[in-house]
Amino acid sequence: MIIKNISEENRKEFHIYFDISNEEINRNYLKENENIKLIKIVIDKHVKSYKGLFDNCYCISSIFFKKFYRTDITNMSYMFDGCSNLKKLNLSNFITNNVTDMSFMFEGCSSLKELDLSNFNTINLTNMSCMFRGCLSLNKLNVSSFNTNKVKVMDSIFF
């Protein structure tokens, strides 16, 4: 897994801790043989984009966001792109009121069978391009609360 800076625009950072220790890691990757049970990510308050946060993290099979209080995030594109072994993803705590870009958000999540996005507020969303592209196992998807009135780009959303 490669974990990289979420945003290059300004001085924005996140800090990564493994397991329950408070020792921050000094590298930006996991070794293939590491058996990590829990990753704690602390995100700098200046970050406005989660673009590519878990991009190509193919070794992760489950993600549960315990807390998600950030209301100022505008970009979630490529957030889980290439997470091909991801089987469980709980996004029930996400606040998406200001998100405008969710393009390629779940692209390549080929092991994900169900996804509940019913709590997503998409009132400001403008780009949904390729959002679920390559989700080959997805057979249950709840987007019942999606408002697509402002969406300008929706090509290949389910390709």
Short mmCIF file of N, CA and C in Angstrom, two decimals:
data_model
loop_
_atom_site.label_atom_id
_atom_site.label_comp_id
_atom_site.label_asym_id
_atom_site.label_seq_id
_atom_site.Cartn_x
_atom_site.Cartn_y
_atom_site.Cartn_z
N MET A 1 0.84 -1.17 0.00
CA MET A 1 0.00 0.00 0.00
C MET A 1 0.88 1.23 0.00
N ILE A 2 0.52 2.20 -0.79
CA ILE A 2 1.23 3.46 -0.82
C ILE A 2 0.30 4.53 -0.29
N ILE A 3 0.75 5.26 0.69
CA ILE A 3 -0.03 6.36 1.23
C ILE A 3 0.73 7.63 0.91
N LYS A 4 0.06 8.54 0.24
CA LYS A 4 0.76 9.74 -0.20
C LYS A 4 0.02 10.98 0.26
N ASN A 5 0.67 12.12 0.09
CA ASN A 5 0.06 13.37 0.50
C ASN A 5 -1.27 13.55 -0.22
N ILE A 6 -2.30 13.94 0.50
CA ILE A 6 -3.63 14.07 -0.05
C ILE A 6 -3.73 15.26 -1.00
N SER A 7 -3.01 16.29 -0.73
CA SER A 7 -3.15 17.49 -1.54
C SER A 7 -1.80 18.18 -1.69
N GLU A 8 -1.50 18.55 -2.91
CA GLU A 8 -0.25 19.23 -3.16
C GLU A 8 -0.44 20.74 -3.26
N GLU A 9 -1.68 21.22 -3.28
CA GLU A 9 -1.93 22.63 -3.50
C GLU A 9 -1.28 23.54 -2.46
N ASN A 10 -1.47 23.25 -1.21
CA ASN A 10 -0.95 24.06 -0.11
C ASN A 10 -0.27 23.15 0.90
N ARG A 11 0.22 23.71 1.98
CA ARG A 11 0.83 22.91 3.04
C ARG A 11 -0.28 22.17 3.79
N LYS A 12 -0.53 20.96 3.36
CA LYS A 12 -1.59 20.16 3.96
C LYS A 12 -1.02 18.79 4.23
N GLU A 13 -1.30 18.25 5.38
CA GLU A 13 -0.67 17.00 5.78
C GLU A 13 -1.65 16.05 6.44
N PHE A 14 -1.27 14.79 6.47
CA PHE A 14 -1.95 13.84 7.33
C PHE A 14 -0.90 13.00 8.01
N HIS A 15 -1.24 12.43 9.12
CA HIS A 15 -0.31 11.65 9.92
C HIS A 15 -0.88 10.25 10.06
N ILE A 16 -0.03 9.26 10.00
CA ILE A 16 -0.49 7.88 10.01
C ILE A 16 0.13 7.14 11.20
N TYR A 17 -0.73 6.43 11.93
CA TYR A 17 -0.31 5.62 13.08
C TYR A 17 -0.80 4.21 12.84
N PHE A 18 0.01 3.20 13.17
CA PHE A 18 -0.40 1.81 13.03
C PHE A 18 -0.84 1.26 14.37
N ASP A 19 -1.80 0.38 14.32
CA ASP A 19 -2.35 -0.28 15.49
C ASP A 19 -2.79 0.76 16.52
N ILE A 20 -2.63 0.47 17.80
CA ILE A 20 -3.12 1.40 18.82
C ILE A 20 -2.00 2.24 19.42
N SER A 21 -0.80 2.07 18.93
CA SER A 21 0.31 2.87 19.48
C SER A 21 0.20 4.30 18.98
N ASN A 22 0.80 5.20 19.69
CA ASN A 22 0.80 6.60 19.28
C ASN A 22 2.07 6.96 18.52
N GLU A 23 2.80 5.95 18.11
CA GLU A 23 4.03 6.19 17.38
C GLU A 23 3.71 6.42 15.90
N GLU A 24 4.05 7.59 15.43
CA GLU A 24 3.78 7.93 14.04
C GLU A 24 4.83 7.27 13.14
N ILE A 25 4.36 6.73 12.01
CA ILE A 25 5.33 6.11 11.10
C ILE A 25 6.08 7.17 10.31
N ASN A 26 7.28 6.86 9.92
CA ASN A 26 8.11 7.80 9.18
C ASN A 26 8.27 7.40 7.73
N ARG A 27 7.53 6.40 7.29
CA ARG A 27 7.60 6.00 5.90
C ARG A 27 6.21 6.16 5.29
N ASN A 28 6.13 6.16 3.99
CA ASN A 28 4.84 6.37 3.34
C ASN A 28 4.36 5.10 2.62
N TYR A 29 4.64 3.95 3.19
CA TYR A 29 4.20 2.69 2.59
C TYR A 29 4.12 1.60 3.65
N LEU A 30 3.44 0.53 3.32
CA LEU A 30 3.44 -0.67 4.16
C LEU A 30 4.23 -1.73 3.44
N LYS A 31 4.96 -2.51 4.19
CA LYS A 31 5.66 -3.64 3.61
C LYS A 31 4.66 -4.75 3.36
N GLU A 32 4.89 -5.53 2.34
CA GLU A 32 3.93 -6.55 1.91
C GLU A 32 3.62 -7.57 3.00
N ASN A 33 4.57 -7.90 3.85
CA ASN A 33 4.36 -8.93 4.87
C ASN A 33 3.87 -8.38 6.21
N GLU A 34 3.62 -7.09 6.32
CA GLU A 34 3.15 -6.52 7.58
C GLU A 34 1.69 -6.90 7.81
N ASN A 35 1.39 -7.28 9.04
CA ASN A 35 0.04 -7.67 9.40
C ASN A 35 -0.57 -6.54 10.24
N ILE A 36 -1.13 -5.57 9.60
CA ILE A 36 -1.68 -4.39 10.26
C ILE A 36 -3.17 -4.59 10.50
N LYS A 37 -3.61 -4.39 11.73
CA LYS A 37 -5.01 -4.54 12.08
C LYS A 37 -5.76 -3.21 12.04
N LEU A 38 -5.06 -2.14 12.34
CA LEU A 38 -5.72 -0.84 12.45
C LEU A 38 -4.78 0.25 11.98
N ILE A 39 -5.30 1.16 11.18
CA ILE A 39 -4.54 2.34 10.78
C ILE A 39 -5.33 3.55 11.23
N LYS A 40 -4.68 4.42 11.95
CA LYS A 40 -5.32 5.66 12.39
C LYS A 40 -4.73 6.79 11.56
N ILE A 41 -5.59 7.53 10.89
CA ILE A 41 -5.14 8.64 10.07
C ILE A 41 -5.67 9.93 10.68
N VAL A 42 -4.77 10.83 10.97
CA VAL A 42 -5.14 12.15 11.50
C VAL A 42 -4.88 13.15 10.37
N ILE A 43 -5.91 13.87 9.99
CA ILE A 43 -5.81 14.76 8.83
C ILE A 43 -5.74 16.21 9.27
N ASP A 44 -4.79 16.91 8.70
CA ASP A 44 -4.59 18.33 8.96
C ASP A 44 -5.88 19.10 8.68
N LYS A 45 -6.19 20.06 9.51
CA LYS A 45 -7.44 20.82 9.36
C LYS A 45 -7.50 21.65 8.09
N HIS A 46 -6.38 21.85 7.43
CA HIS A 46 -6.36 22.66 6.21
C HIS A 46 -6.67 21.85 4.95
N VAL A 47 -6.72 20.54 5.06
CA VAL A 47 -6.97 19.68 3.91
C VAL A 47 -8.41 19.86 3.45
N LYS A 48 -8.59 20.11 2.16
CA LYS A 48 -9.93 20.25 1.59
C LYS A 48 -10.21 19.14 0.57
N SER A 49 -9.22 18.30 0.34
CA SER A 49 -9.34 17.27 -0.68
C SER A 49 -8.86 15.92 -0.15
N TYR A 50 -9.64 14.89 -0.41
CA TYR A 50 -9.24 13.52 -0.12
C TYR A 50 -8.88 12.79 -1.41
N LYS A 51 -8.59 13.53 -2.43
CA LYS A 51 -8.28 12.96 -3.74
C LYS A 51 -7.15 11.93 -3.60
N GLY A 52 -7.45 10.71 -4.02
CA GLY A 52 -6.45 9.65 -4.03
C GLY A 52 -5.99 9.17 -2.66
N LEU A 53 -6.77 9.40 -1.62
CA LEU A 53 -6.35 9.04 -0.26
C LEU A 53 -5.93 7.57 -0.14
N PHE A 54 -6.73 6.65 -0.66
CA PHE A 54 -6.42 5.22 -0.61
C PHE A 54 -6.12 4.67 -2.00
N ASP A 55 -5.70 5.52 -2.90
CA ASP A 55 -5.43 5.15 -4.29
C ASP A 55 -4.47 3.96 -4.37
N ASN A 56 -4.93 2.89 -5.02
CA ASN A 56 -4.15 1.66 -5.23
C ASN A 56 -3.73 0.95 -3.95
N CYS A 57 -4.52 1.07 -2.91
CA CYS A 57 -4.26 0.34 -1.66
C CYS A 57 -4.90 -1.05 -1.79
N TYR A 58 -4.34 -1.87 -2.65
CA TYR A 58 -4.92 -3.16 -2.98
C TYR A 58 -4.84 -4.17 -1.84
N CYS A 59 -4.09 -3.89 -0.78
CA CYS A 59 -3.98 -4.87 0.31
C CYS A 59 -5.06 -4.67 1.37
N ILE A 60 -5.83 -3.62 1.30
CA ILE A 60 -6.87 -3.35 2.30
C ILE A 60 -8.15 -4.10 1.92
N SER A 61 -8.73 -4.84 2.89
CA SER A 61 -9.98 -5.56 2.61
C SER A 61 -11.19 -4.93 3.30
N SER A 62 -10.96 -4.08 4.29
CA SER A 62 -12.08 -3.48 5.02
C SER A 62 -11.67 -2.10 5.54
N ILE A 63 -12.58 -1.13 5.38
CA ILE A 63 -12.34 0.21 5.92
C ILE A 63 -13.60 0.65 6.65
N PHE A 64 -13.41 1.08 7.89
CA PHE A 64 -14.51 1.63 8.67
C PHE A 64 -14.07 2.98 9.20
N PHE A 65 -14.78 4.01 8.86
CA PHE A 65 -14.46 5.35 9.34
C PHE A 65 -15.23 5.58 10.64
N LYS A 66 -14.49 5.56 11.75
CA LYS A 66 -15.11 5.71 13.06
C LYS A 66 -15.70 7.11 13.23
N LYS A 67 -14.93 8.12 12.83
CA LYS A 67 -15.38 9.51 12.93
C LYS A 67 -15.13 10.19 11.60
N PHE A 68 -16.00 11.10 11.27
CA PHE A 68 -15.81 11.88 10.05
C PHE A 68 -16.53 13.20 10.24
N TYR A 69 -15.85 14.14 10.85
CA TYR A 69 -16.48 15.41 11.19
C TYR A 69 -16.18 16.52 10.21
N ARG A 70 -15.34 16.24 9.22
CA ARG A 70 -14.94 17.28 8.28
C ARG A 70 -16.09 17.66 7.37
N THR A 71 -16.46 18.93 7.37
CA THR A 71 -17.55 19.40 6.53
C THR A 71 -17.04 20.23 5.35
N ASP A 72 -15.74 20.48 5.30
CA ASP A 72 -15.19 21.37 4.28
C ASP A 72 -14.50 20.63 3.13
N ILE A 73 -14.61 19.33 3.06
CA ILE A 73 -13.99 18.55 1.99
C ILE A 73 -14.78 18.78 0.70
N THR A 74 -14.05 19.08 -0.39
CA THR A 74 -14.70 19.33 -1.67
C THR A 74 -14.38 18.29 -2.73
N ASN A 75 -13.31 17.52 -2.54
CA ASN A 75 -12.88 16.58 -3.57
C ASN A 75 -12.65 15.19 -2.97
N MET A 76 -13.36 14.21 -3.48
CA MET A 76 -13.18 12.81 -3.08
C MET A 76 -12.86 11.94 -4.28
N SER A 77 -12.40 12.54 -5.36
CA SER A 77 -12.08 11.77 -6.55
C SER A 77 -10.93 10.80 -6.28
N TYR A 78 -10.99 9.65 -6.90
CA TYR A 78 -9.96 8.61 -6.79
C TYR A 78 -9.70 8.16 -5.35
N MET A 79 -10.61 8.43 -4.44
CA MET A 79 -10.38 8.15 -3.02
C MET A 79 -10.08 6.67 -2.76
N PHE A 80 -10.82 5.77 -3.38
CA PHE A 80 -10.62 4.33 -3.19
C PHE A 80 -10.22 3.64 -4.50
N ASP A 81 -9.78 4.40 -5.45
CA ASP A 81 -9.41 3.89 -6.77
C ASP A 81 -8.37 2.78 -6.66
N GLY A 82 -8.66 1.66 -7.28
CA GLY A 82 -7.70 0.55 -7.30
C GLY A 82 -7.67 -0.29 -6.04
N CYS A 83 -8.61 -0.11 -5.14
CA CYS A 83 -8.67 -0.94 -3.92
C CYS A 83 -9.35 -2.26 -4.28
N SER A 84 -8.67 -3.08 -5.04
CA SER A 84 -9.26 -4.27 -5.64
C SER A 84 -9.61 -5.37 -4.64
N ASN A 85 -9.06 -5.37 -3.45
CA ASN A 85 -9.39 -6.37 -2.44
C ASN A 85 -10.37 -5.86 -1.40
N LEU A 86 -10.84 -4.65 -1.55
CA LEU A 86 -11.77 -4.05 -0.59
C LEU A 86 -13.12 -4.76 -0.68
N LYS A 87 -13.52 -5.36 0.46
CA LYS A 87 -14.78 -6.10 0.51
C LYS A 87 -15.83 -5.39 1.36
N LYS A 88 -15.39 -4.65 2.37
CA LYS A 88 -16.31 -3.94 3.26
C LYS A 88 -15.88 -2.50 3.38
N LEU A 89 -16.84 -1.61 3.23
CA LEU A 89 -16.56 -0.18 3.30
C LEU A 89 -17.74 0.51 3.96
N ASN A 90 -17.52 1.07 5.13
CA ASN A 90 -18.58 1.76 5.85
C ASN A 90 -18.35 3.26 5.75
N LEU A 91 -19.24 3.94 5.03
CA LEU A 91 -19.14 5.38 4.85
C LEU A 91 -20.33 6.11 5.49
N SER A 92 -20.95 5.48 6.47
CA SER A 92 -22.16 6.05 7.07
C SER A 92 -21.93 7.36 7.81
N ASN A 93 -20.69 7.62 8.20
CA ASN A 93 -20.39 8.85 8.94
C ASN A 93 -19.91 9.99 8.04
N PHE A 94 -19.86 9.77 6.74
CA PHE A 94 -19.34 10.80 5.83
C PHE A 94 -20.27 12.00 5.74
N ILE A 95 -19.67 13.17 5.75
CA ILE A 95 -20.40 14.42 5.51
C ILE A 95 -19.94 14.92 4.15
N THR A 96 -20.84 14.95 3.18
CA THR A 96 -20.45 15.23 1.80
C THR A 96 -21.13 16.49 1.23
N ASN A 97 -21.65 17.33 2.09
CA ASN A 97 -22.41 18.51 1.65
C ASN A 97 -21.67 19.40 0.67
N ASN A 98 -20.36 19.55 0.83
CA ASN A 98 -19.59 20.46 0.00
C ASN A 98 -18.77 19.78 -1.10
N VAL A 99 -18.89 18.47 -1.20
CA VAL A 99 -18.12 17.73 -2.20
C VAL A 99 -18.67 18.03 -3.60
N THR A 100 -17.78 18.40 -4.50
CA THR A 100 -18.15 18.66 -5.89
C THR A 100 -17.65 17.57 -6.83
N ASP A 101 -16.60 16.84 -6.44
CA ASP A 101 -16.00 15.85 -7.33
C ASP A 101 -15.88 14.49 -6.66
N MET A 102 -16.60 13.51 -7.18
CA MET A 102 -16.49 12.11 -6.75
C MET A 102 -16.09 11.23 -7.92
N SER A 103 -15.48 11.80 -8.93
CA SER A 103 -15.09 11.01 -10.10
C SER A 103 -14.07 9.94 -9.71
N PHE A 104 -14.22 8.77 -10.29
CA PHE A 104 -13.33 7.64 -10.08
C PHE A 104 -13.22 7.24 -8.60
N MET A 105 -14.15 7.65 -7.77
CA MET A 105 -14.06 7.43 -6.33
C MET A 105 -13.91 5.95 -5.97
N PHE A 106 -14.66 5.07 -6.62
CA PHE A 106 -14.63 3.64 -6.32
C PHE A 106 -14.11 2.82 -7.51
N GLU A 107 -13.48 3.46 -8.45
CA GLU A 107 -13.00 2.75 -9.64
C GLU A 107 -12.07 1.60 -9.26
N GLY A 108 -12.33 0.44 -9.84
CA GLY A 108 -11.45 -0.71 -9.60
C GLY A 108 -11.68 -1.42 -8.28
N CYS A 109 -12.73 -1.07 -7.55
CA CYS A 109 -13.06 -1.78 -6.30
C CYS A 109 -13.79 -3.07 -6.69
N SER A 110 -13.09 -3.96 -7.32
CA SER A 110 -13.68 -5.13 -7.95
C SER A 110 -14.17 -6.20 -6.98
N SER A 111 -13.81 -6.14 -5.71
CA SER A 111 -14.28 -7.13 -4.73
C SER A 111 -15.43 -6.61 -3.87
N LEU A 112 -15.77 -5.36 -4.02
CA LEU A 112 -16.84 -4.74 -3.23
C LEU A 112 -18.19 -5.23 -3.73
N LYS A 113 -18.97 -5.88 -2.86
CA LYS A 113 -20.25 -6.45 -3.26
C LYS A 113 -21.44 -5.54 -2.98
N GLU A 114 -21.34 -4.75 -1.92
CA GLU A 114 -22.43 -3.82 -1.63
C GLU A 114 -21.88 -2.52 -1.08
N LEU A 115 -22.63 -1.47 -1.33
CA LEU A 115 -22.20 -0.13 -0.94
C LEU A 115 -23.44 0.70 -0.62
N ASP A 116 -23.49 1.24 0.59
CA ASP A 116 -24.61 2.06 1.00
C ASP A 116 -24.16 3.51 1.08
N LEU A 117 -24.62 4.31 0.13
CA LEU A 117 -24.30 5.74 0.10
C LEU A 117 -25.55 6.58 0.34
N SER A 118 -26.53 5.99 1.01
CA SER A 118 -27.80 6.66 1.23
C SER A 118 -27.69 7.90 2.12
N ASN A 119 -26.61 8.00 2.88
CA ASN A 119 -26.42 9.17 3.73
C ASN A 119 -25.67 10.30 3.02
N PHE A 120 -25.20 10.06 1.79
CA PHE A 120 -24.45 11.09 1.06
C PHE A 120 -25.37 12.23 0.65
N ASN A 121 -24.93 13.45 0.93
CA ASN A 121 -25.61 14.65 0.44
C ASN A 121 -24.84 15.11 -0.78
N THR A 122 -25.44 14.99 -1.94
CA THR A 122 -24.75 15.30 -3.19
C THR A 122 -25.29 16.58 -3.84
N ILE A 123 -25.81 17.48 -3.06
CA ILE A 123 -26.43 18.70 -3.57
C ILE A 123 -25.45 19.57 -4.37
N ASN A 124 -24.15 19.52 -4.05
CA ASN A 124 -23.15 20.33 -4.75
C ASN A 124 -22.28 19.52 -5.72
N LEU A 125 -22.58 18.26 -5.88
CA LEU A 125 -21.78 17.39 -6.73
C LEU A 125 -21.92 17.77 -8.21
N THR A 126 -20.77 17.92 -8.89
CA THR A 126 -20.78 18.26 -10.32
C THR A 126 -20.12 17.19 -11.18
N ASN A 127 -19.26 16.34 -10.60
CA ASN A 127 -18.55 15.34 -11.39
C ASN A 127 -18.67 13.95 -10.76
N MET A 128 -19.31 13.05 -11.49
CA MET A 128 -19.47 11.65 -11.07
C MET A 128 -18.86 10.71 -12.10
N SER A 129 -18.02 11.21 -12.95
CA SER A 129 -17.45 10.42 -14.03
C SER A 129 -16.75 9.17 -13.50
N CYS A 130 -17.08 8.04 -14.06
CA CYS A 130 -16.44 6.75 -13.74
C CYS A 130 -16.47 6.41 -12.25
N MET A 131 -17.42 6.90 -11.53
CA MET A 131 -17.48 6.75 -10.07
C MET A 131 -17.45 5.28 -9.64
N PHE A 132 -18.17 4.40 -10.33
CA PHE A 132 -18.23 2.99 -9.97
C PHE A 132 -17.62 2.10 -11.07
N ARG A 133 -16.81 2.66 -11.90
CA ARG A 133 -16.20 1.94 -13.01
C ARG A 133 -15.33 0.78 -12.48
N GLY A 134 -15.52 -0.38 -13.02
CA GLY A 134 -14.72 -1.54 -12.63
C GLY A 134 -15.16 -2.19 -11.34
N CYS A 135 -16.32 -1.83 -10.82
CA CYS A 135 -16.86 -2.48 -9.61
C CYS A 135 -17.59 -3.75 -10.04
N LEU A 136 -16.83 -4.74 -10.43
CA LEU A 136 -17.36 -5.93 -11.09
C LEU A 136 -18.24 -6.79 -10.20
N SER A 137 -18.03 -6.78 -8.89
CA SER A 137 -18.81 -7.62 -7.96
C SER A 137 -19.96 -6.87 -7.31
N LEU A 138 -20.07 -5.60 -7.56
CA LEU A 138 -21.09 -4.77 -6.90
C LEU A 138 -22.49 -5.20 -7.35
N ASN A 139 -23.28 -5.72 -6.40
CA ASN A 139 -24.64 -6.15 -6.74
C ASN A 139 -25.69 -5.47 -5.88
N LYS A 140 -25.25 -4.65 -4.93
CA LYS A 140 -26.20 -3.88 -4.12
C LYS A 140 -25.61 -2.50 -3.89
N LEU A 141 -26.29 -1.49 -4.41
CA LEU A 141 -25.82 -0.11 -4.33
C LEU A 141 -27.00 0.78 -3.95
N ASN A 142 -26.86 1.48 -2.83
CA ASN A 142 -27.92 2.39 -2.39
C ASN A 142 -27.47 3.83 -2.60
N VAL A 143 -28.06 4.46 -3.60
CA VAL A 143 -27.80 5.88 -3.87
C VAL A 143 -29.13 6.65 -3.83
N SER A 144 -30.02 6.19 -2.97
CA SER A 144 -31.38 6.72 -2.91
C SER A 144 -31.46 8.21 -2.57
N SER A 145 -30.44 8.73 -1.90
CA SER A 145 -30.48 10.15 -1.52
C SER A 145 -29.74 11.05 -2.51
N PHE A 146 -29.19 10.47 -3.57
CA PHE A 146 -28.40 11.28 -4.51
C PHE A 146 -29.25 12.34 -5.20
N ASN A 147 -28.73 13.56 -5.21
CA ASN A 147 -29.33 14.67 -5.94
C ASN A 147 -28.34 15.01 -7.04
N THR A 148 -28.72 14.82 -8.27
CA THR A 148 -27.81 15.02 -9.40
C THR A 148 -28.14 16.28 -10.20
N ASN A 149 -28.86 17.21 -9.61
CA ASN A 149 -29.26 18.43 -10.32
C ASN A 149 -28.09 19.25 -10.83
N LYS A 150 -26.97 19.28 -10.10
CA LYS A 150 -25.82 20.09 -10.50
C LYS A 150 -24.75 19.29 -11.24
N VAL A 151 -24.94 17.99 -11.37
CA VAL A 151 -23.94 17.15 -12.01
C VAL A 151 -23.83 17.51 -13.49
N LYS A 152 -22.59 17.76 -13.91
CA LYS A 152 -22.31 18.11 -15.30
C LYS A 152 -21.64 16.95 -16.04
N VAL A 153 -20.91 16.12 -15.30
CA VAL A 153 -20.17 15.01 -15.91
C VAL A 153 -20.55 13.71 -15.19
N MET A 154 -21.11 12.78 -15.97
CA MET A 154 -21.55 11.50 -15.41
C MET A 154 -21.17 10.35 -16.35
N ASP A 155 -20.23 10.58 -17.25
CA ASP A 155 -19.90 9.56 -18.23
C ASP A 155 -19.29 8.33 -17.56
N SER A 156 -19.59 7.19 -18.12
CA SER A 156 -19.04 5.89 -17.70
C SER A 156 -19.17 5.62 -16.21
N ILE A 157 -20.22 6.12 -15.59
CA ILE A 157 -20.39 5.99 -14.13
C ILE A 157 -20.41 4.53 -13.69
N PHE A 158 -21.01 3.65 -14.48
CA PHE A 158 -21.10 2.22 -14.14
C PHE A 158 -20.33 1.35 -15.14
N PHE A 159 -19.38 1.88 -15.84
CA PHE A 159 -18.66 1.16 -16.88
C PHE A 159 -17.94 -0.04 -16.29
#
